[in-house]
Amino acid sequence: MLKNCSKADLKVIATELGLAFDKKATIVQLIDLIQKSNYYKKDIEFVEGLVNSTIEERKHLEEIALEKAKAEQGQMNLEQIKLERVKAELELARLRSESNSENKNENSGENDKKESIESLDSLIKSIRTLTVKLPNRPEGFSYFFSSLERAFISKNVPEKFKAEILLNLLGEKASNVITYIKDDELGDYSKVKAIVLREFEPTPQVSLENFRKTQRAEYFYELLKPGQISFHDTNLRLQNSVFGYIVSGSLLAKGEAEIHCGLITNNSELEKTLKEFWEIENIERESEISVTKEAEICEEHFLKNYSRTETGKFMVKMPFKEDPSCLGE
């Protein structure tokens, strides 16, 4: 019970139990002190509950501290990204200044061939326009990066700006990524891309479900056979398959409102059948049934002398027309 406790846990438990101990006491001494206490000997369940609650509280505080550390690390990474962006802006300004000074010494024909250096903001806007929308599903990131890298080639984006542009395109999702990026990797596009793909890649369960859907789609077309039947004034279709014809489609609302009425005449046999169906049959009443004197005696004898066995069978004494003494001994 006390083996899973840290030294801090044992001190908290001893304090809650009102036990005096030296601040420099070891774990073994604290365990021995708790086990020799009256609470431990008389109410071990109470001590066990106190131990569990102390451990849970400590783990909860550790989780809170871990989340706080992650948040602080994420904030530091965001500040680092902002700093890198400022550095990139300064680098672009320097390149622009050098380009302008070089253009002054070159003729007009060479000036027409040189491309102007765009600012980082304009680069981001241009790349965003040329790139597909950020996917919501993990399997869409492959196409997203293919589109992004084509835009990089089209706009001649320098390698050192690619990672910065990617993080800007990720928007809110960047916070999930920058936690795993080291400071020296913020400018490395290939490493940032690898972390993004790893973070948003489909789980094994999602991949298995996608595979099953693909398999079902392939099997579906293998079940179909040539032959289809259409119905007039409806969207119903009968598609031939290895199981027979499969019904698909829907009925038109117009067909549901149509009312049909039919009339049959000169069919005497049908009229006779319907008439007999609704006539009440005359059943002969018991009073009209003739019963002999002998039958009445047998019925009365049965009611007075019958019984049932455990198996459910009926037992009845045999009636005599004359006195039983006539049978002799």
GROMACS .gro file of C-alpha atoms in nm:
model
  329
    1MET     CA    1   0.000   0.000   0.000
    2LEU     CA    2   0.283   0.242   0.091
    3LYS     CA    3   0.527   0.113  -0.171
    4ASN     CA    4   0.387   0.342  -0.445
    5CYS     CA    5   0.426   0.654  -0.231
    6SER     CA    6   0.701   0.907  -0.282
    7LYS     CA    7   0.884   1.066   0.009
    8ALA     CA    8   0.666   1.377  -0.025
    9ASP     CA    9   0.352   1.156  -0.018
   10LEU     CA   10   0.468   0.985   0.302
   11LYS     CA   11   0.530   1.321   0.469
   12VAL     CA   12   0.180   1.440   0.376
   13ILE     CA   13   0.024   1.116   0.508
   14ALA     CA   14   0.220   1.135   0.835
   15THR     CA   15   0.116   1.499   0.880
   16GLU     CA   16  -0.252   1.414   0.817
   17LEU     CA   17  -0.230   1.136   1.078
   18GLY     CA   18  -0.082   1.381   1.331
   19LEU     CA   19   0.251   1.200   1.353
   20ALA     CA   20   0.569   1.384   1.447
   21PHE     CA   21   0.875   1.314   1.231
   22ASP     CA   22   1.214   1.458   1.151
   23LYS     CA   23   1.231   1.659   0.828
   24LYS     CA   24   1.540   1.460   0.733
   25ALA     CA   25   1.366   1.124   0.786
   26THR     CA   26   1.419   0.864   0.515
   27ILE     CA   27   1.144   0.681   0.323
   28VAL     CA   28   1.200   0.364   0.532
   29GLN     CA   29   1.168   0.560   0.857
   30LEU     CA   30   0.848   0.731   0.741
   31ILE     CA   31   0.690   0.399   0.636
   32ASP     CA   32   0.785   0.242   0.970
   33LEU     CA   33   0.639   0.542   1.157
   34ILE     CA   34   0.305   0.518   0.972
   35GLN     CA   35   0.276   0.139   1.012
   36LYS     CA   36   0.333   0.165   1.389
   37SER     CA   37   0.068   0.436   1.433
   38ASN     CA   38  -0.266   0.363   1.603
   39TYR     CA   39  -0.460   0.461   1.289
   40TYR     CA   40  -0.277   0.200   1.084
   41LYS     CA   41  -0.338  -0.073   1.344
   42LYS     CA   42  -0.702   0.007   1.423
   43ASP     CA   43  -0.839   0.147   1.095
   44ILE     CA   44  -0.622   0.038   0.804
   45GLU     CA   45  -0.900   0.112   0.554
   46PHE     CA   46  -0.893   0.479   0.654
   47VAL     CA   47  -0.516   0.489   0.606
   48GLU     CA   48  -0.547   0.315   0.269
   49GLY     CA   49  -0.802   0.575   0.153
   50LEU     CA   50  -0.574   0.856   0.272
   51VAL     CA   51  -0.282   0.703   0.079
   52ASN     CA   52  -0.485   0.672  -0.242
   53SER     CA   53  -0.620   1.028  -0.221
   54THR     CA   54  -0.268   1.165  -0.154
   55ILE     CA   55  -0.124   0.982  -0.455
   56GLU     CA   56  -0.412   1.096  -0.680
   57GLU     CA   57  -0.374   1.457  -0.568
   58ARG     CA   58   0.000   1.446  -0.635
   59LYS     CA   59  -0.053   1.300  -0.984
   60HIS     CA   60  -0.317   1.564  -1.057
   61LEU     CA   61  -0.079   1.843  -0.957
   62GLU     CA   62   0.194   1.687  -1.172
   63GLU     CA   63  -0.041   1.681  -1.474
   64ILE     CA   64  -0.131   2.047  -1.418
   65ALA     CA   65   0.237   2.138  -1.396
   66LEU     CA   66   0.311   1.941  -1.714
   67GLU     CA   67   0.031   2.114  -1.908
   68LYS     CA   68   0.153   2.451  -1.782
   69ALA     CA   69   0.507   2.371  -1.894
   70LYS     CA   70   0.381   2.267  -2.239
   71ALA     CA   71   0.181   2.589  -2.269
   72GLU     CA   72   0.484   2.797  -2.168
   73GLN     CA   73   0.699   2.605  -2.416
   74GLY     CA   74   0.442   2.666  -2.690
   75GLN     CA   75   0.436   3.037  -2.607
   76MET     CA   76   0.815   3.048  -2.621
   77ASN     CA   77   0.808   2.877  -2.961
   78LEU     CA   78   0.556   3.132  -3.088
   79GLU     CA   79   0.781   3.413  -2.970
   80GLN     CA   80   1.069   3.242  -3.146
   81ILE     CA   81   0.868   3.226  -3.469
   82LYS     CA   82   0.790   3.597  -3.443
   83LEU     CA   83   1.159   3.669  -3.391
   84GLU     CA   84   1.252   3.456  -3.691
   85ARG     CA   85   0.994   3.642  -3.896
   86VAL     CA   86   1.147   3.978  -3.801
   87LYS     CA   87   1.489   3.844  -3.898
   88ALA     CA   88   1.347   3.727  -4.232
   89GLU     CA   89   1.197   4.071  -4.295
   90LEU     CA   90   1.533   4.233  -4.223
   91GLU     CA   91   1.705   3.987  -4.455
   92LEU     CA   92   1.457   4.066  -4.733
   93ALA     CA   93   1.511   4.438  -4.680
   94ARG     CA   94   1.888   4.388  -4.706
   95LEU     CA   95   1.855   4.185  -5.024
   96ARG     CA   96   1.620   4.446  -5.169
   97SER     CA   97   1.872   4.720  -5.091
   98GLU     CA   98   2.157   4.524  -5.251
   99SER     CA   99   1.943   4.450  -5.554
  100ASN     CA  100   1.857   4.817  -5.599
  101SER     CA  101   2.224   4.918  -5.576
  102GLU     CA  102   2.320   4.656  -5.834
  103ASN     CA  103   2.040   4.764  -6.067
  104LYS     CA  104   2.183   5.116  -6.078
  105ASN     CA  105   2.507   4.983  -6.232
  106GLU     CA  106   2.338   4.761  -6.493
  107ASN     CA  107   2.171   4.857  -6.820
  108SER     CA  108   1.794   4.863  -6.871
  109GLY     CA  109   1.794   4.528  -7.059
  110GLU     CA  110   1.942   4.348  -6.760
  111ASN     CA  111   1.697   4.524  -6.526
  112ASP     CA  112   1.401   4.378  -6.723
  113LYS     CA  113   1.536   4.025  -6.677
  114LYS     CA  114   1.580   4.048  -6.299
  115GLU     CA  115   1.289   3.968  -6.072
  116SER     CA  116   1.205   4.193  -5.782
  117ILE     CA  117   1.235   4.048  -5.432
  118GLU     CA  118   0.895   4.021  -5.265
  119SER     CA  119   0.829   4.080  -4.899
  120LEU     CA  120   0.745   3.786  -4.674
  121ASP     CA  121   0.382   3.896  -4.637
  122SER     CA  122   0.330   3.917  -5.013
  123LEU     CA  123   0.497   3.578  -5.052
  124ILE     CA  124   0.260   3.425  -4.798
  125LYS     CA  125  -0.043   3.576  -4.974
  126SER     CA  126   0.076   3.454  -5.314
  127ILE     CA  127   0.147   3.103  -5.187
  128ARG     CA  128  -0.189   3.091  -5.007
  129THR     CA  129  -0.364   3.178  -5.335
  130LEU     CA  130  -0.179   2.910  -5.531
  131THR     CA  131  -0.220   2.636  -5.267
  132VAL     CA  132  -0.528   2.425  -5.197
  133LYS     CA  133  -0.718   2.482  -4.874
  134LEU     CA  134  -0.576   2.326  -4.557
  135PRO     CA  135  -0.736   1.977  -4.535
  136ASN     CA  136  -0.965   1.870  -4.252
  137ARG     CA  137  -0.887   1.500  -4.296
  138PRO     CA  138  -0.539   1.348  -4.241
  139GLU     CA  139  -0.531   1.179  -4.582
  140GLY     CA  140  -0.558   1.520  -4.754
  141PHE     CA  141  -0.215   1.645  -4.638
  142SER     CA  142  -0.029   1.461  -4.914
  143TYR     CA  143  -0.214   1.658  -5.183
  144PHE     CA  144  -0.179   1.977  -4.976
  145PHE     CA  145   0.203   1.951  -4.968
  146SER     CA  146   0.214   1.864  -5.337
  147SER     CA  147   0.020   2.183  -5.415
  148LEU     CA  148   0.232   2.390  -5.172
  149GLU     CA  149   0.563   2.277  -5.322
  150ARG     CA  150   0.442   2.353  -5.676
  151ALA     CA  151   0.361   2.704  -5.553
  152PHE     CA  152   0.711   2.733  -5.401
  153ILE     CA  153   0.863   2.649  -5.740
  154SER     CA  154   0.629   2.886  -5.923
  155LYS     CA  155   0.717   3.183  -5.698
  156ASN     CA  156   1.088   3.096  -5.660
  157VAL     CA  157   1.059   3.097  -5.281
  158PRO     CA  158   1.398   3.086  -5.104
  159GLU     CA  159   1.455   2.772  -4.896
  160LYS     CA  160   1.490   2.968  -4.571
  161PHE     CA  161   1.135   3.110  -4.602
  162LYS     CA  162   0.953   2.783  -4.678
  163ALA     CA  163   0.918   2.668  -4.315
  164GLU     CA  164   0.793   3.013  -4.208
  165ILE     CA  165   0.531   3.015  -4.485
  166LEU     CA  166   0.417   2.661  -4.397
  167LEU     CA  167   0.364   2.753  -4.029
  168ASN     CA  168   0.162   3.059  -4.133
  169LEU     CA  169  -0.060   2.846  -4.359
  170LEU     CA  170  -0.123   2.598  -4.076
  171GLY     CA  171  -0.281   2.875  -3.867
  172GLU     CA  172  -0.426   2.738  -3.541
  173LYS     CA  173  -0.292   2.391  -3.614
  174ALA     CA  174   0.062   2.528  -3.587
  175SER     CA  175   0.030   2.520  -3.207
  176ASN     CA  176   0.013   2.138  -3.224
  177VAL     CA  177   0.332   2.130  -3.430
  178ILE     CA  178   0.563   2.387  -3.273
  179THR     CA  179   0.562   2.194  -2.944
  180TYR     CA  180   0.776   1.926  -3.112
  181ILE     CA  181   1.004   2.164  -3.307
  182LYS     CA  182   1.342   2.258  -3.166
  183ASP     CA  183   1.468   2.615  -3.199
  184ASP     CA  184   1.732   2.521  -3.455
  185GLU     CA  185   1.469   2.340  -3.670
  186LEU     CA  186   1.227   2.631  -3.715
  187GLY     CA  187   1.390   2.728  -4.045
  188ASP     CA  188   1.421   2.370  -4.179
  189TYR     CA  189   1.124   2.309  -4.411
  190SER     CA  190   1.184   1.934  -4.449
  191LYS     CA  191   1.185   1.875  -4.072
  192VAL     CA  192   0.875   2.090  -4.015
  193LYS     CA  193   0.697   1.903  -4.295
  194ALA     CA  194   0.791   1.565  -4.143
  195ILE     CA  195   0.654   1.672  -3.803
  196VAL     CA  196   0.327   1.794  -3.962
  197LEU     CA  197   0.278   1.465  -4.147
  198ARG     CA  198   0.356   1.267  -3.833
  199GLU     CA  199   0.118   1.476  -3.620
  200PHE     CA  200  -0.176   1.460  -3.859
  201GLU     CA  201  -0.123   1.117  -4.018
  202PRO     CA  202  -0.426   0.882  -4.005
  203THR     CA  203  -0.442   0.648  -3.707
  204PRO     CA  204  -0.420   0.272  -3.771
  205GLN     CA  205  -0.795   0.244  -3.704
  206VAL     CA  206  -0.877   0.513  -3.965
  207SER     CA  207  -0.646   0.350  -4.219
  208LEU     CA  208  -0.810   0.011  -4.160
  209GLU     CA  209  -1.159   0.159  -4.203
  210ASN     CA  210  -1.057   0.331  -4.529
  211PHE     CA  211  -0.914   0.001  -4.654
  212ARG     CA  212  -1.238  -0.180  -4.571
  213LYS     CA  213  -1.444   0.083  -4.753
  214THR     CA  214  -1.224   0.044  -5.061
  215GLN     CA  215  -1.258  -0.334  -5.045
  216ARG     CA  216  -1.638  -0.310  -5.017
  217ALA     CA  217  -1.652  -0.077  -5.317
  218GLU     CA  218  -1.442  -0.320  -5.523
  219TYR     CA  219  -1.657  -0.619  -5.425
  220PHE     CA  220  -1.979  -0.429  -5.502
  221TYR     CA  221  -1.899  -0.393  -5.871
  222GLU     CA  222  -1.793  -0.757  -5.891
  223LEU     CA  223  -2.145  -0.855  -5.779
  224LEU     CA  224  -2.319  -0.664  -6.061
  225LYS     CA  225  -2.420  -0.835  -6.385
  226PRO     CA  226  -2.540  -0.691  -6.719
  227GLY     CA  227  -2.907  -0.605  -6.729
  228GLN     CA  228  -3.119  -0.321  -6.592
  229ILE     CA  229  -3.496  -0.269  -6.593
  230SER     CA  230  -3.661   0.075  -6.564
  231PHE     CA  231  -4.023   0.150  -6.464
  232HIS     CA  232  -4.238   0.408  -6.639
  233ASP     CA  233  -4.315   0.730  -6.443
  234THR     CA  234  -4.085   0.627  -6.151
  235ASN     CA  235  -3.720   0.643  -6.056
  236LEU     CA  236  -3.712   0.274  -5.969
  237ARG     CA  237  -3.446   0.055  -6.127
  238LEU     CA  238  -3.391  -0.320  -6.116
  239GLN     CA  239  -3.018  -0.398  -6.145
  240ASN     CA  240  -2.918  -0.755  -6.223
  241SER     CA  241  -2.662  -0.910  -5.985
  242VAL     CA  242  -2.532  -1.248  -5.873
  243PHE     CA  243  -2.808  -1.244  -5.606
  244GLY     CA  244  -3.082  -1.163  -5.857
  245TYR     CA  245  -3.235  -0.821  -5.926
  246ILE     CA  246  -3.164  -0.543  -5.673
  247VAL     CA  247  -3.421  -0.261  -5.638
  248SER     CA  248  -3.295   0.098  -5.616
  249GLY     CA  249  -3.432   0.447  -5.671
  250SER     CA  250  -3.751   0.611  -5.546
  251LEU     CA  251  -4.119   0.652  -5.632
  252LEU     CA  252  -4.248   0.980  -5.772
  253ALA     CA  253  -4.482   1.183  -5.551
  254LYS     CA  254  -4.729   1.203  -5.842
  255GLY     CA  255  -4.788   0.830  -5.841
  256GLU     CA  256  -4.879   0.829  -5.472
  257ALA     CA  257  -5.177   1.063  -5.525
  258GLU     CA  258  -5.340   0.862  -5.807
  259ILE     CA  259  -5.668   0.684  -5.716
  260HIS     CA  260  -5.794   0.381  -5.908
  261CYS     CA  261  -6.151   0.246  -5.905
  262GLY     CA  262  -6.280  -0.076  -6.061
  263LEU     CA  263  -6.633  -0.222  -6.112
  264ILE     CA  264  -6.728  -0.585  -6.173
  265THR     CA  265  -7.077  -0.663  -6.315
  266ASN     CA  266  -7.274  -0.976  -6.416
  267ASN     CA  267  -7.083  -1.209  -6.188
  268SER     CA  268  -7.353  -1.398  -6.000
  269GLU     CA  269  -7.112  -1.651  -5.851
  270LEU     CA  270  -6.912  -1.372  -5.679
  271GLU     CA  271  -7.233  -1.215  -5.547
  272LYS     CA  272  -7.348  -1.549  -5.405
  273THR     CA  273  -7.011  -1.606  -5.232
  274LEU     CA  274  -7.014  -1.261  -5.069
  275LYS     CA  275  -7.374  -1.309  -4.955
  276GLU     CA  276  -7.297  -1.645  -4.792
  277PHE     CA  277  -6.995  -1.492  -4.618
  278TRP     CA  278  -7.205  -1.233  -4.437
  279GLU     CA  279  -7.505  -1.461  -4.352
  280ILE     CA  280  -7.528  -1.582  -3.991
  281GLU     CA  281  -7.537  -1.960  -3.967
  282ASN     CA  282  -7.821  -2.118  -3.771
  283ILE     CA  283  -7.684  -2.356  -3.508
  284GLU     CA  284  -7.922  -2.613  -3.357
  285ARG     CA  285  -7.978  -2.544  -2.986
  286GLU     CA  286  -7.921  -2.810  -2.721
  287SER     CA  287  -8.287  -2.806  -2.624
  288GLU     CA  288  -8.376  -2.917  -2.975
  289ILE     CA  289  -8.136  -3.215  -2.961
  290SER     CA  290  -8.317  -3.535  -2.856
  291VAL     CA  291  -8.150  -3.712  -2.559
  292THR     CA  292  -8.251  -4.062  -2.448
  293LYS     CA  293  -8.321  -4.152  -2.085
  294GLU     CA  294  -8.023  -4.383  -2.083
  295ALA     CA  295  -7.789  -4.103  -2.205
  296GLU     CA  296  -7.915  -3.874  -1.929
  297ILE     CA  297  -7.838  -4.142  -1.665
  298CYS     CA  298  -7.485  -4.193  -1.806
  299GLU     CA  299  -7.417  -3.819  -1.804
  300GLU     CA  300  -7.538  -3.783  -1.445
  301HIS     CA  301  -7.329  -4.087  -1.339
  302PHE     CA  302  -7.018  -3.936  -1.501
  303LEU     CA  303  -7.056  -3.601  -1.325
  304LYS     CA  304  -7.091  -3.770  -0.986
  305ASN     CA  305  -6.816  -4.031  -1.017
  306TYR     CA  306  -6.530  -3.896  -1.233
  307SER     CA  307  -6.184  -3.796  -1.105
  308ARG     CA  308  -5.840  -3.709  -1.251
  309THR     CA  309  -5.506  -3.879  -1.189
  310GLU     CA  310  -5.170  -3.705  -1.133
  311THR     CA  311  -5.093  -3.757  -1.501
  312GLY     CA  312  -5.412  -3.571  -1.603
  313LYS     CA  313  -5.614  -3.875  -1.713
  314PHE     CA  314  -5.986  -3.903  -1.631
  315MET     CA  315  -6.111  -4.199  -1.420
  316VAL     CA  316  -6.482  -4.290  -1.383
  317LYS     CA  317  -6.671  -4.582  -1.235
  318MET     CA  318  -6.851  -4.812  -1.480
  319PRO     CA  319  -7.234  -4.769  -1.469
  320PHE     CA  320  -7.463  -5.068  -1.423
  321LYS     CA  321  -7.810  -5.103  -1.570
  322GLU     CA  322  -7.903  -5.341  -1.286
  323ASP     CA  323  -7.797  -5.374  -0.924
  324PRO     CA  324  -7.432  -5.496  -0.893
  325SER     CA  325  -7.545  -5.782  -0.666
  326CYS     CA  326  -7.656  -5.967  -0.974
  327LEU     CA  327  -7.292  -6.037  -1.045
  328GLY     CA  328  -7.260  -6.254  -0.734
  329GLU     CA  329  -6.956  -6.287  -0.517
   0.00000   0.00000   0.00000
